[in-house]
Amino acid sequence: MREVFHQSLEDVQSRLVEIADLVTIAIDRATRAFGTSDVSLAEEVIEADAIIDEKAFELDELAIEILARQQPVARDLRIVVTALRVSASLERMGDMAEHIAQLARSRFPERAIPKGLKSTFTRMGELDVEVARKLAELLRTQDLRLAEAIRDADDDIDELHLSVFEKVLGDSWKGEATATVDATLASRYHERFADHAVSVAKKVIYLATGDWAGADDESAAEPSPVI
């Protein structure tokens, strides 16, 4: 029975990695669609979000079955419960990618990125893709150095997010109301995507170290199996 239980935990981890990989594909395509007004690419992201949702639902069902059948305790219980929370964050990251793609589709054939903000959103998109890739690798390897890199990238995204607000609220901003709304929403979606990644990274750190406060430390612990 114990062997079956550990196999189930390994299945949970592999499913989390699978979802994270799908999220990485989604944000990569969404940001490219947003930057180039590629409506076909945007449609792919929107349609694929249902797959991410379904994968997250299936993982949650597996975790609930483990709780019911195996009745894990202590650290094993934390692993399963944390997997449920990580699954929810990954699903929300997929939603953020879908929202970015929807903005691109809604403004087609015009560009969704307002004038004067192209370089900012290009960089935000690059950082979000980087965050997603590092998060998938973190879930795959439990290399906690990746968690620190994710937090560093999130700080950069936060600065860019603030710069967007400063731009659209500044006296020199000449954008129409729709452009202001698009810029504000798109910036928020990029920022929230990274925030969810940081939340997942903190949970992985907690499982590896047993110290929630340590999840905010600058130093990373040595890699160890966590999920």
mmCIF file with all atom_site columns, C-alpha atoms in Angstrom:
data_model
loop_
_atom_site.group_PDB
_atom_site.id
_atom_site.type_symbol
_atom_site.label_atom_id
_atom_site.label_alt_id
_atom_site.label_comp_id
_atom_site.label_asym_id
_atom_site.label_entity_id
_atom_site.label_seq_id
_atom_site.pdbx_PDB_ins_code
_atom_site.Cartn_x
_atom_site.Cartn_y
_atom_site.Cartn_z
_atom_site.occupancy
_atom_site.B_iso_or_equiv
_atom_site.pdbx_formal_charge
_atom_site.auth_seq_id
_atom_site.auth_comp_id
_atom_site.auth_asym_id
_atom_site.auth_atom_id
_atom_site.pdbx_PDB_model_num
ATOM 1   C CA . MET A 1 1   ? 0.000   0.000  0.000   1.00 0.00 ? 1   MET A CA 1
ATOM 2   C CA . ARG A 1 2   ? 2.834   2.393  0.806   1.00 0.00 ? 2   ARG A CA 1
ATOM 3   C CA . GLU A 1 3   ? 4.347   1.801  -2.626  1.00 0.00 ? 3   GLU A CA 1
ATOM 4   C CA . VAL A 1 4   ? 1.000   2.596  -4.242  1.00 0.00 ? 4   VAL A CA 1
ATOM 5   C CA . PHE A 1 5   ? 0.768   5.766  -2.161  1.00 0.00 ? 5   PHE A CA 1
ATOM 6   C CA . HIS A 1 6   ? 4.198   6.997  -3.249  1.00 0.00 ? 6   HIS A CA 1
ATOM 7   C CA . GLN A 1 7   ? 3.342   6.202  -6.853  1.00 0.00 ? 7   GLN A CA 1
ATOM 8   C CA . SER A 1 8   ? 0.252   8.364  -6.478  1.00 0.00 ? 8   SER A CA 1
ATOM 9   C CA . LEU A 1 9   ? 2.358   11.242 -5.143  1.00 0.00 ? 9   LEU A CA 1
ATOM 10  C CA . GLU A 1 10  ? 4.708   10.905 -8.115  1.00 0.00 ? 10  GLU A CA 1
ATOM 11  C CA . ASP A 1 11  ? 1.659   11.021 -10.376 1.00 0.00 ? 11  ASP A CA 1
ATOM 12  C CA . VAL A 1 12  ? 0.583   14.259 -8.699  1.00 0.00 ? 12  VAL A CA 1
ATOM 13  C CA . GLN A 1 13  ? 3.997   15.803 -9.360  1.00 0.00 ? 13  GLN A CA 1
ATOM 14  C CA . SER A 1 14  ? 4.065   14.728 -13.007 1.00 0.00 ? 14  SER A CA 1
ATOM 15  C CA . ARG A 1 15  ? 0.609   16.202 -13.540 1.00 0.00 ? 15  ARG A CA 1
ATOM 16  C CA . LEU A 1 16  ? 1.635   19.509 -11.983 1.00 0.00 ? 16  LEU A CA 1
ATOM 17  C CA . VAL A 1 17  ? 4.620   19.654 -14.331 1.00 0.00 ? 17  VAL A CA 1
ATOM 18  C CA . GLU A 1 18  ? 2.378   18.845 -17.287 1.00 0.00 ? 18  GLU A CA 1
ATOM 19  C CA . ILE A 1 19  ? 0.027   21.709 -16.406 1.00 0.00 ? 19  ILE A CA 1
ATOM 20  C CA . ALA A 1 20  ? 2.950   24.081 -15.879 1.00 0.00 ? 20  ALA A CA 1
ATOM 21  C CA . ASP A 1 21  ? 4.295   23.170 -19.329 1.00 0.00 ? 21  ASP A CA 1
ATOM 22  C CA . LEU A 1 22  ? 0.883   23.908 -20.857 1.00 0.00 ? 22  LEU A CA 1
ATOM 23  C CA . VAL A 1 23  ? 0.783   27.248 -19.063 1.00 0.00 ? 23  VAL A CA 1
ATOM 24  C CA . THR A 1 24  ? 4.227   28.075 -20.461 1.00 0.00 ? 24  THR A CA 1
ATOM 25  C CA . ILE A 1 25  ? 2.999   27.398 -23.986 1.00 0.00 ? 25  ILE A CA 1
ATOM 26  C CA . ALA A 1 26  ? -0.106  29.492 -23.331 1.00 0.00 ? 26  ALA A CA 1
ATOM 27  C CA . ILE A 1 27  ? 1.709   32.588 -22.057 1.00 0.00 ? 27  ILE A CA 1
ATOM 28  C CA . ASP A 1 28  ? 4.305   32.363 -24.836 1.00 0.00 ? 28  ASP A CA 1
ATOM 29  C CA . ARG A 1 29  ? 1.605   32.265 -27.508 1.00 0.00 ? 29  ARG A CA 1
ATOM 30  C CA . ALA A 1 30  ? -0.547  34.878 -25.771 1.00 0.00 ? 30  ALA A CA 1
ATOM 31  C CA . THR A 1 31  ? 2.229   37.441 -25.496 1.00 0.00 ? 31  THR A CA 1
ATOM 32  C CA . ARG A 1 32  ? 3.258   36.866 -29.111 1.00 0.00 ? 32  ARG A CA 1
ATOM 33  C CA . ALA A 1 33  ? -0.355  37.251 -30.233 1.00 0.00 ? 33  ALA A CA 1
ATOM 34  C CA . PHE A 1 34  ? -0.681  40.423 -28.171 1.00 0.00 ? 34  PHE A CA 1
ATOM 35  C CA . GLY A 1 35  ? 2.480   41.912 -29.631 1.00 0.00 ? 35  GLY A CA 1
ATOM 36  C CA . THR A 1 36  ? 1.783   41.058 -33.276 1.00 0.00 ? 36  THR A CA 1
ATOM 37  C CA . SER A 1 37  ? -2.043  41.050 -33.433 1.00 0.00 ? 37  SER A CA 1
ATOM 38  C CA . ASP A 1 38  ? -1.963  37.404 -34.506 1.00 0.00 ? 38  ASP A CA 1
ATOM 39  C CA . VAL A 1 39  ? -5.616  36.498 -34.091 1.00 0.00 ? 39  VAL A CA 1
ATOM 40  C CA . SER A 1 40  ? -5.075  32.835 -35.036 1.00 0.00 ? 40  SER A CA 1
ATOM 41  C CA . LEU A 1 41  ? -2.500  32.462 -32.287 1.00 0.00 ? 41  LEU A CA 1
ATOM 42  C CA . ALA A 1 42  ? -4.820  34.213 -29.852 1.00 0.00 ? 42  ALA A CA 1
ATOM 43  C CA . GLU A 1 43  ? -7.599  31.771 -30.726 1.00 0.00 ? 43  GLU A CA 1
ATOM 44  C CA . GLU A 1 44  ? -5.270  28.846 -30.023 1.00 0.00 ? 44  GLU A CA 1
ATOM 45  C CA . VAL A 1 45  ? -4.600  30.168 -26.525 1.00 0.00 ? 45  VAL A CA 1
ATOM 46  C CA . ILE A 1 46  ? -8.275  30.754 -25.811 1.00 0.00 ? 46  ILE A CA 1
ATOM 47  C CA . GLU A 1 47  ? -9.274  27.278 -26.981 1.00 0.00 ? 47  GLU A CA 1
ATOM 48  C CA . ALA A 1 48  ? -6.389  25.569 -25.156 1.00 0.00 ? 48  ALA A CA 1
ATOM 49  C CA . ASP A 1 49  ? -7.370  27.096 -21.811 1.00 0.00 ? 49  ASP A CA 1
ATOM 50  C CA . ALA A 1 50  ? -10.109 24.473 -21.535 1.00 0.00 ? 50  ALA A CA 1
ATOM 51  C CA . ILE A 1 51  ? -7.389  21.795 -21.616 1.00 0.00 ? 51  ILE A CA 1
ATOM 52  C CA . ILE A 1 52  ? -5.523  23.469 -18.738 1.00 0.00 ? 52  ILE A CA 1
ATOM 53  C CA . ASP A 1 53  ? -8.769  23.673 -16.777 1.00 0.00 ? 53  ASP A CA 1
ATOM 54  C CA . GLU A 1 54  ? -9.498  20.002 -17.401 1.00 0.00 ? 54  GLU A CA 1
ATOM 55  C CA . LYS A 1 55  ? -5.995  18.920 -16.398 1.00 0.00 ? 55  LYS A CA 1
ATOM 56  C CA . ALA A 1 56  ? -6.259  20.947 -13.184 1.00 0.00 ? 56  ALA A CA 1
ATOM 57  C CA . PHE A 1 57  ? -9.648  19.389 -12.424 1.00 0.00 ? 57  PHE A CA 1
ATOM 58  C CA . GLU A 1 58  ? -8.290  15.882 -12.980 1.00 0.00 ? 58  GLU A CA 1
ATOM 59  C CA . LEU A 1 59  ? -5.348  16.574 -10.686 1.00 0.00 ? 59  LEU A CA 1
ATOM 60  C CA . ASP A 1 60  ? -7.681  17.880 -7.991  1.00 0.00 ? 60  ASP A CA 1
ATOM 61  C CA . GLU A 1 61  ? -9.782  14.733 -8.279  1.00 0.00 ? 61  GLU A CA 1
ATOM 62  C CA . LEU A 1 62  ? -6.656  12.597 -7.864  1.00 0.00 ? 62  LEU A CA 1
ATOM 63  C CA . ALA A 1 63  ? -5.553  14.588 -4.811  1.00 0.00 ? 63  ALA A CA 1
ATOM 64  C CA . ILE A 1 64  ? -8.994  14.263 -3.232  1.00 0.00 ? 64  ILE A CA 1
ATOM 65  C CA . GLU A 1 65  ? -8.959  10.499 -3.904  1.00 0.00 ? 65  GLU A CA 1
ATOM 66  C CA . ILE A 1 66  ? -5.556  10.237 -2.197  1.00 0.00 ? 66  ILE A CA 1
ATOM 67  C CA . LEU A 1 67  ? -6.898  12.112 0.813   1.00 0.00 ? 67  LEU A CA 1
ATOM 68  C CA . ALA A 1 68  ? -9.937  9.840  1.015   1.00 0.00 ? 68  ALA A CA 1
ATOM 69  C CA . ARG A 1 69  ? -8.233  6.489  0.398   1.00 0.00 ? 69  ARG A CA 1
ATOM 70  C CA . GLN A 1 70  ? -4.761  6.947  1.890   1.00 0.00 ? 70  GLN A CA 1
ATOM 71  C CA . GLN A 1 71  ? -5.556  9.423  4.696   1.00 0.00 ? 71  GLN A CA 1
ATOM 72  C CA . PRO A 1 72  ? -2.040  10.914 4.644   1.00 0.00 ? 72  PRO A CA 1
ATOM 73  C CA . VAL A 1 73  ? -0.680  12.672 7.716   1.00 0.00 ? 73  VAL A CA 1
ATOM 74  C CA . ALA A 1 74  ? 2.119   15.115 8.560   1.00 0.00 ? 74  ALA A CA 1
ATOM 75  C CA . ARG A 1 75  ? 4.351   15.967 5.604   1.00 0.00 ? 75  ARG A CA 1
ATOM 76  C CA . ASP A 1 76  ? 2.504   13.671 3.169   1.00 0.00 ? 76  ASP A CA 1
ATOM 77  C CA . LEU A 1 77  ? -0.715  15.522 3.967   1.00 0.00 ? 77  LEU A CA 1
ATOM 78  C CA . ARG A 1 78  ? 0.977   18.879 3.364   1.00 0.00 ? 78  ARG A CA 1
ATOM 79  C CA . ILE A 1 79  ? 2.204   17.637 -0.005  1.00 0.00 ? 79  ILE A CA 1
ATOM 80  C CA . VAL A 1 80  ? -1.274  16.676 -1.198  1.00 0.00 ? 80  VAL A CA 1
ATOM 81  C CA . VAL A 1 81  ? -2.952  19.812 0.130   1.00 0.00 ? 81  VAL A CA 1
ATOM 82  C CA . THR A 1 82  ? -0.223  21.995 -1.356  1.00 0.00 ? 82  THR A CA 1
ATOM 83  C CA . ALA A 1 83  ? -0.664  20.247 -4.707  1.00 0.00 ? 83  ALA A CA 1
ATOM 84  C CA . LEU A 1 84  ? -4.311  21.322 -4.662  1.00 0.00 ? 84  LEU A CA 1
ATOM 85  C CA . ARG A 1 85  ? -3.300  24.927 -4.044  1.00 0.00 ? 85  ARG A CA 1
ATOM 86  C CA . VAL A 1 86  ? -0.574  24.845 -6.684  1.00 0.00 ? 86  VAL A CA 1
ATOM 87  C CA . SER A 1 87  ? -3.055  23.425 -9.175  1.00 0.00 ? 87  SER A CA 1
ATOM 88  C CA . ALA A 1 88  ? -5.378  26.358 -8.516  1.00 0.00 ? 88  ALA A CA 1
ATOM 89  C CA . SER A 1 89  ? -2.564  28.872 -9.064  1.00 0.00 ? 89  SER A CA 1
ATOM 90  C CA . LEU A 1 90  ? -1.521  27.214 -12.324 1.00 0.00 ? 90  LEU A CA 1
ATOM 91  C CA . GLU A 1 91  ? -5.116  27.283 -13.523 1.00 0.00 ? 91  GLU A CA 1
ATOM 92  C CA . ARG A 1 92  ? -5.291  31.003 -12.771 1.00 0.00 ? 92  ARG A CA 1
ATOM 93  C CA . MET A 1 93  ? -2.033  31.562 -14.664 1.00 0.00 ? 93  MET A CA 1
ATOM 94  C CA . GLY A 1 94  ? -3.670  29.903 -17.644 1.00 0.00 ? 94  GLY A CA 1
ATOM 95  C CA . ASP A 1 95  ? -6.599  32.292 -17.247 1.00 0.00 ? 95  ASP A CA 1
ATOM 96  C CA . MET A 1 96  ? -4.240  35.292 -17.291 1.00 0.00 ? 96  MET A CA 1
ATOM 97  C CA . ALA A 1 97  ? -2.715  34.052 -20.543 1.00 0.00 ? 97  ALA A CA 1
ATOM 98  C CA . GLU A 1 98  ? -6.201  33.600 -21.974 1.00 0.00 ? 98  GLU A CA 1
ATOM 99  C CA . HIS A 1 99  ? -7.176  37.162 -20.958 1.00 0.00 ? 99  HIS A CA 1
ATOM 100 C CA . ILE A 1 100 ? -4.121  38.560 -22.758 1.00 0.00 ? 100 ILE A CA 1
ATOM 101 C CA . ALA A 1 101 ? -5.072  36.568 -25.861 1.00 0.00 ? 101 ALA A CA 1
ATOM 102 C CA . GLN A 1 102 ? -8.656  37.840 -25.641 1.00 0.00 ? 102 GLN A CA 1
ATOM 103 C CA . LEU A 1 103 ? -7.398  41.428 -25.678 1.00 0.00 ? 103 LEU A CA 1
ATOM 104 C CA . ALA A 1 104 ? -5.434  40.688 -28.838 1.00 0.00 ? 104 ALA A CA 1
ATOM 105 C CA . ARG A 1 105 ? -8.486  39.118 -30.465 1.00 0.00 ? 105 ARG A CA 1
ATOM 106 C CA . SER A 1 106 ? -10.874 41.889 -29.441 1.00 0.00 ? 106 SER A CA 1
ATOM 107 C CA . ARG A 1 107 ? -8.703  44.594 -31.041 1.00 0.00 ? 107 ARG A CA 1
ATOM 108 C CA . PHE A 1 108 ? -7.957  42.710 -34.262 1.00 0.00 ? 108 PHE A CA 1
ATOM 109 C CA . PRO A 1 109 ? -7.073  43.874 -36.903 1.00 0.00 ? 109 PRO A CA 1
ATOM 110 C CA . GLU A 1 110 ? -5.719  46.793 -34.872 1.00 0.00 ? 110 GLU A CA 1
ATOM 111 C CA . ARG A 1 111 ? -2.827  46.331 -32.480 1.00 0.00 ? 111 ARG A CA 1
ATOM 112 C CA . ALA A 1 112 ? -3.798  45.803 -28.854 1.00 0.00 ? 112 ALA A CA 1
ATOM 113 C CA . ILE A 1 113 ? -0.640  47.479 -27.555 1.00 0.00 ? 113 ILE A CA 1
ATOM 114 C CA . PRO A 1 114 ? -1.142  51.262 -27.313 1.00 0.00 ? 114 PRO A CA 1
ATOM 115 C CA . LYS A 1 115 ? 1.419   53.518 -28.936 1.00 0.00 ? 115 LYS A CA 1
ATOM 116 C CA . GLY A 1 116 ? 4.369   54.292 -26.735 1.00 0.00 ? 116 GLY A CA 1
ATOM 117 C CA . LEU A 1 117 ? 4.123   51.064 -24.711 1.00 0.00 ? 117 LEU A CA 1
ATOM 118 C CA . LYS A 1 118 ? 5.313   48.424 -27.169 1.00 0.00 ? 118 LYS A CA 1
ATOM 119 C CA . SER A 1 119 ? 8.762   47.981 -25.642 1.00 0.00 ? 119 SER A CA 1
ATOM 120 C CA . THR A 1 120 ? 7.284   47.810 -22.135 1.00 0.00 ? 120 THR A CA 1
ATOM 121 C CA . PHE A 1 121 ? 4.797   45.085 -23.001 1.00 0.00 ? 121 PHE A CA 1
ATOM 122 C CA . THR A 1 122 ? 7.356   43.209 -25.069 1.00 0.00 ? 122 THR A CA 1
ATOM 123 C CA . ARG A 1 123 ? 9.610   43.049 -22.035 1.00 0.00 ? 123 ARG A CA 1
ATOM 124 C CA . MET A 1 124 ? 6.743   42.097 -19.698 1.00 0.00 ? 124 MET A CA 1
ATOM 125 C CA . GLY A 1 125 ? 5.843   39.266 -22.038 1.00 0.00 ? 125 GLY A CA 1
ATOM 126 C CA . GLU A 1 126 ? 9.420   38.028 -22.179 1.00 0.00 ? 126 GLU A CA 1
ATOM 127 C CA . LEU A 1 127 ? 9.652   38.039 -18.390 1.00 0.00 ? 127 LEU A CA 1
ATOM 128 C CA . ASP A 1 128 ? 6.348   36.208 -17.967 1.00 0.00 ? 128 ASP A CA 1
ATOM 129 C CA . VAL A 1 129 ? 7.504   33.481 -20.358 1.00 0.00 ? 129 VAL A CA 1
ATOM 130 C CA . GLU A 1 130 ? 10.776  33.260 -18.462 1.00 0.00 ? 130 GLU A CA 1
ATOM 131 C CA . VAL A 1 131 ? 8.880   32.967 -15.169 1.00 0.00 ? 131 VAL A CA 1
ATOM 132 C CA . ALA A 1 132 ? 6.665   30.213 -16.558 1.00 0.00 ? 132 ALA A CA 1
ATOM 133 C CA . ARG A 1 133 ? 9.617   28.199 -17.834 1.00 0.00 ? 133 ARG A CA 1
ATOM 134 C CA . LYS A 1 134 ? 11.468  28.493 -14.556 1.00 0.00 ? 134 LYS A CA 1
ATOM 135 C CA . LEU A 1 135 ? 8.350   27.520 -12.614 1.00 0.00 ? 135 LEU A CA 1
ATOM 136 C CA . ALA A 1 136 ? 7.859   24.376 -14.687 1.00 0.00 ? 136 ALA A CA 1
ATOM 137 C CA . GLU A 1 137 ? 11.503  23.484 -14.099 1.00 0.00 ? 137 GLU A CA 1
ATOM 138 C CA . LEU A 1 138 ? 11.129  24.204 -10.370 1.00 0.00 ? 138 LEU A CA 1
ATOM 139 C CA . LEU A 1 139 ? 8.204   21.785 -10.150 1.00 0.00 ? 139 LEU A CA 1
ATOM 140 C CA . ARG A 1 140 ? 10.146  19.234 -12.192 1.00 0.00 ? 140 ARG A CA 1
ATOM 141 C CA . THR A 1 141 ? 13.446  19.393 -10.285 1.00 0.00 ? 141 THR A CA 1
ATOM 142 C CA . GLN A 1 142 ? 12.737  21.164 -6.954  1.00 0.00 ? 142 GLN A CA 1
ATOM 143 C CA . ASP A 1 143 ? 15.864  23.254 -7.535  1.00 0.00 ? 143 ASP A CA 1
ATOM 144 C CA . LEU A 1 144 ? 15.085  26.090 -5.127  1.00 0.00 ? 144 LEU A CA 1
ATOM 145 C CA . ARG A 1 145 ? 17.519  28.445 -6.824  1.00 0.00 ? 145 ARG A CA 1
ATOM 146 C CA . LEU A 1 146 ? 14.846  28.764 -9.500  1.00 0.00 ? 146 LEU A CA 1
ATOM 147 C CA . ALA A 1 147 ? 12.431  30.135 -6.888  1.00 0.00 ? 147 ALA A CA 1
ATOM 148 C CA . GLU A 1 148 ? 14.753  33.062 -6.248  1.00 0.00 ? 148 GLU A CA 1
ATOM 149 C CA . ALA A 1 149 ? 15.042  33.718 -9.974  1.00 0.00 ? 149 ALA A CA 1
ATOM 150 C CA . ILE A 1 150 ? 11.250  33.751 -10.245 1.00 0.00 ? 150 ILE A CA 1
ATOM 151 C CA . ARG A 1 151 ? 10.987  36.338 -7.477  1.00 0.00 ? 151 ARG A CA 1
ATOM 152 C CA . ASP A 1 152 ? 13.641  38.499 -9.127  1.00 0.00 ? 152 ASP A CA 1
ATOM 153 C CA . ALA A 1 153 ? 11.751  38.428 -12.433 1.00 0.00 ? 153 ALA A CA 1
ATOM 154 C CA . ASP A 1 154 ? 8.527   39.260 -10.605 1.00 0.00 ? 154 ASP A CA 1
ATOM 155 C CA . ASP A 1 155 ? 10.189  42.364 -9.146  1.00 0.00 ? 155 ASP A CA 1
ATOM 156 C CA . ASP A 1 156 ? 11.095  43.474 -12.669 1.00 0.00 ? 156 ASP A CA 1
ATOM 157 C CA . ILE A 1 157 ? 7.535   42.883 -13.855 1.00 0.00 ? 157 ILE A CA 1
ATOM 158 C CA . ASP A 1 158 ? 6.176   44.898 -10.931 1.00 0.00 ? 158 ASP A CA 1
ATOM 159 C CA . GLU A 1 159 ? 8.375   47.835 -11.953 1.00 0.00 ? 159 GLU A CA 1
ATOM 160 C CA . LEU A 1 160 ? 7.142   47.629 -15.538 1.00 0.00 ? 160 LEU A CA 1
ATOM 161 C CA . HIS A 1 161 ? 3.550   47.375 -14.298 1.00 0.00 ? 161 HIS A CA 1
ATOM 162 C CA . LEU A 1 162 ? 4.049   50.573 -12.309 1.00 0.00 ? 162 LEU A CA 1
ATOM 163 C CA . SER A 1 163 ? 5.590   52.310 -15.319 1.00 0.00 ? 163 SER A CA 1
ATOM 164 C CA . VAL A 1 164 ? 2.472   51.535 -17.382 1.00 0.00 ? 164 VAL A CA 1
ATOM 165 C CA . PHE A 1 165 ? 0.265   53.256 -14.816 1.00 0.00 ? 165 PHE A CA 1
ATOM 166 C CA . GLU A 1 166 ? 2.614   56.213 -14.651 1.00 0.00 ? 166 GLU A CA 1
ATOM 167 C CA . LYS A 1 167 ? 2.464   56.449 -18.438 1.00 0.00 ? 167 LYS A CA 1
ATOM 168 C CA . VAL A 1 168 ? -1.315  56.356 -18.846 1.00 0.00 ? 168 VAL A CA 1
ATOM 169 C CA . LEU A 1 169 ? -1.874  58.715 -15.902 1.00 0.00 ? 169 LEU A CA 1
ATOM 170 C CA . GLY A 1 170 ? 0.770   61.193 -17.059 1.00 0.00 ? 170 GLY A CA 1
ATOM 171 C CA . ASP A 1 171 ? 0.010   64.543 -18.684 1.00 0.00 ? 171 ASP A CA 1
ATOM 172 C CA . SER A 1 172 ? 1.722   63.466 -21.908 1.00 0.00 ? 172 SER A CA 1
ATOM 173 C CA . TRP A 1 173 ? -0.597  60.479 -22.436 1.00 0.00 ? 173 TRP A CA 1
ATOM 174 C CA . LYS A 1 174 ? -2.733  61.038 -25.545 1.00 0.00 ? 174 LYS A CA 1
ATOM 175 C CA . GLY A 1 175 ? -4.326  57.624 -25.789 1.00 0.00 ? 175 GLY A CA 1
ATOM 176 C CA . GLU A 1 176 ? -8.068  57.211 -26.166 1.00 0.00 ? 176 GLU A CA 1
ATOM 177 C CA . ALA A 1 177 ? -10.188 55.628 -23.456 1.00 0.00 ? 177 ALA A CA 1
ATOM 178 C CA . THR A 1 178 ? -10.028 52.172 -25.089 1.00 0.00 ? 178 THR A CA 1
ATOM 179 C CA . ALA A 1 179 ? -6.232  52.346 -25.270 1.00 0.00 ? 179 ALA A CA 1
ATOM 180 C CA . THR A 1 180 ? -6.052  53.340 -21.605 1.00 0.00 ? 180 THR A CA 1
ATOM 181 C CA . VAL A 1 181 ? -8.284  50.451 -20.593 1.00 0.00 ? 181 VAL A CA 1
ATOM 182 C CA . ASP A 1 182 ? -6.358  47.979 -22.762 1.00 0.00 ? 182 ASP A CA 1
ATOM 183 C CA . ALA A 1 183 ? -3.018  49.081 -21.323 1.00 0.00 ? 183 ALA A CA 1
ATOM 184 C CA . THR A 1 184 ? -4.286  48.908 -17.758 1.00 0.00 ? 184 THR A CA 1
ATOM 185 C CA . LEU A 1 185 ? -5.861  45.474 -18.162 1.00 0.00 ? 185 LEU A CA 1
ATOM 186 C CA . ALA A 1 186 ? -2.951  43.961 -20.078 1.00 0.00 ? 186 ALA A CA 1
ATOM 187 C CA . SER A 1 187 ? -0.442  45.224 -17.535 1.00 0.00 ? 187 SER A CA 1
ATOM 188 C CA . ARG A 1 188 ? -2.530  43.802 -14.711 1.00 0.00 ? 188 ARG A CA 1
ATOM 189 C CA . TYR A 1 189 ? -2.796  40.400 -16.398 1.00 0.00 ? 189 TYR A CA 1
ATOM 190 C CA . HIS A 1 190 ? 0.979   40.225 -16.899 1.00 0.00 ? 190 HIS A CA 1
ATOM 191 C CA . GLU A 1 191 ? 1.593   41.263 -13.299 1.00 0.00 ? 191 GLU A CA 1
ATOM 192 C CA . ARG A 1 192 ? -0.905  38.803 -11.842 1.00 0.00 ? 192 ARG A CA 1
ATOM 193 C CA . PHE A 1 193 ? 0.543   35.955 -13.927 1.00 0.00 ? 193 PHE A CA 1
ATOM 194 C CA . ALA A 1 194 ? 3.920   36.446 -12.253 1.00 0.00 ? 194 ALA A CA 1
ATOM 195 C CA . ASP A 1 195 ? 2.334   36.886 -8.813  1.00 0.00 ? 195 ASP A CA 1
ATOM 196 C CA . HIS A 1 196 ? 0.745   33.440 -9.062  1.00 0.00 ? 196 HIS A CA 1
ATOM 197 C CA . ALA A 1 197 ? 4.113   31.983 -10.054 1.00 0.00 ? 197 ALA A CA 1
ATOM 198 C CA . VAL A 1 198 ? 5.718   33.509 -6.973  1.00 0.00 ? 198 VAL A CA 1
ATOM 199 C CA . SER A 1 199 ? 2.941   32.033 -4.837  1.00 0.00 ? 199 SER A CA 1
ATOM 200 C CA . VAL A 1 200 ? 3.671   28.566 -6.211  1.00 0.00 ? 200 VAL A CA 1
ATOM 201 C CA . ALA A 1 201 ? 7.410   29.032 -5.692  1.00 0.00 ? 201 ALA A CA 1
ATOM 202 C CA . LYS A 1 202 ? 6.841   29.927 -2.034  1.00 0.00 ? 202 LYS A CA 1
ATOM 203 C CA . LYS A 1 203 ? 4.828   26.753 -1.516  1.00 0.00 ? 203 LYS A CA 1
ATOM 204 C CA . VAL A 1 204 ? 7.609   24.647 -3.006  1.00 0.00 ? 204 VAL A CA 1
ATOM 205 C CA . ILE A 1 205 ? 10.148  26.326 -0.730  1.00 0.00 ? 205 ILE A CA 1
ATOM 206 C CA . TYR A 1 206 ? 7.932   25.625 2.278   1.00 0.00 ? 206 TYR A CA 1
ATOM 207 C CA . LEU A 1 207 ? 7.630   21.935 1.444   1.00 0.00 ? 207 LEU A CA 1
ATOM 208 C CA . ALA A 1 208 ? 11.384  21.648 0.939   1.00 0.00 ? 208 ALA A CA 1
ATOM 209 C CA . THR A 1 209 ? 12.443  23.526 4.076   1.00 0.00 ? 209 THR A CA 1
ATOM 210 C CA . GLY A 1 210 ? 9.445   23.241 6.413   1.00 0.00 ? 210 GLY A CA 1
ATOM 211 C CA . ASP A 1 211 ? 9.793   26.962 7.083   1.00 0.00 ? 211 ASP A CA 1
ATOM 212 C CA . TRP A 1 212 ? 7.153   29.261 5.621   1.00 0.00 ? 212 TRP A CA 1
ATOM 213 C CA . ALA A 1 213 ? 9.037   32.368 6.755   1.00 0.00 ? 213 ALA A CA 1
ATOM 214 C CA . GLY A 1 214 ? 12.058  31.050 4.922   1.00 0.00 ? 214 GLY A CA 1
ATOM 215 C CA . ALA A 1 215 ? 10.102  31.259 1.694   1.00 0.00 ? 215 ALA A CA 1
ATOM 216 C CA . ASP A 1 216 ? 10.820  34.981 1.743   1.00 0.00 ? 216 ASP A CA 1
ATOM 217 C CA . ASP A 1 217 ? 14.536  34.627 2.454   1.00 0.00 ? 217 ASP A CA 1
ATOM 218 C CA . GLU A 1 218 ? 17.001  35.649 -0.235  1.00 0.00 ? 218 GLU A CA 1
ATOM 219 C CA . SER A 1 219 ? 19.033  32.474 0.116   1.00 0.00 ? 219 SER A CA 1
ATOM 220 C CA . ALA A 1 220 ? 17.779  29.242 -1.426  1.00 0.00 ? 220 ALA A CA 1
ATOM 221 C CA . ALA A 1 221 ? 18.024  25.867 0.228   1.00 0.00 ? 221 ALA A CA 1
ATOM 222 C CA . GLU A 1 222 ? 19.510  22.788 -1.400  1.00 0.00 ? 222 GLU A CA 1
ATOM 223 C CA . PRO A 1 223 ? 17.150  20.936 -3.774  1.00 0.00 ? 223 PRO A CA 1
ATOM 224 C CA . SER A 1 224 ? 15.159  18.089 -2.265  1.00 0.00 ? 224 SER A CA 1
ATOM 225 C CA . PRO A 1 225 ? 12.101  16.051 -3.296  1.00 0.00 ? 225 PRO A CA 1
ATOM 226 C CA . VAL A 1 226 ? 8.972   17.908 -2.267  1.00 0.00 ? 226 VAL A CA 1
ATOM 227 C CA . ILE A 1 227 ? 6.045   16.714 -4.345  1.00 0.00 ? 227 ILE A CA 1
#
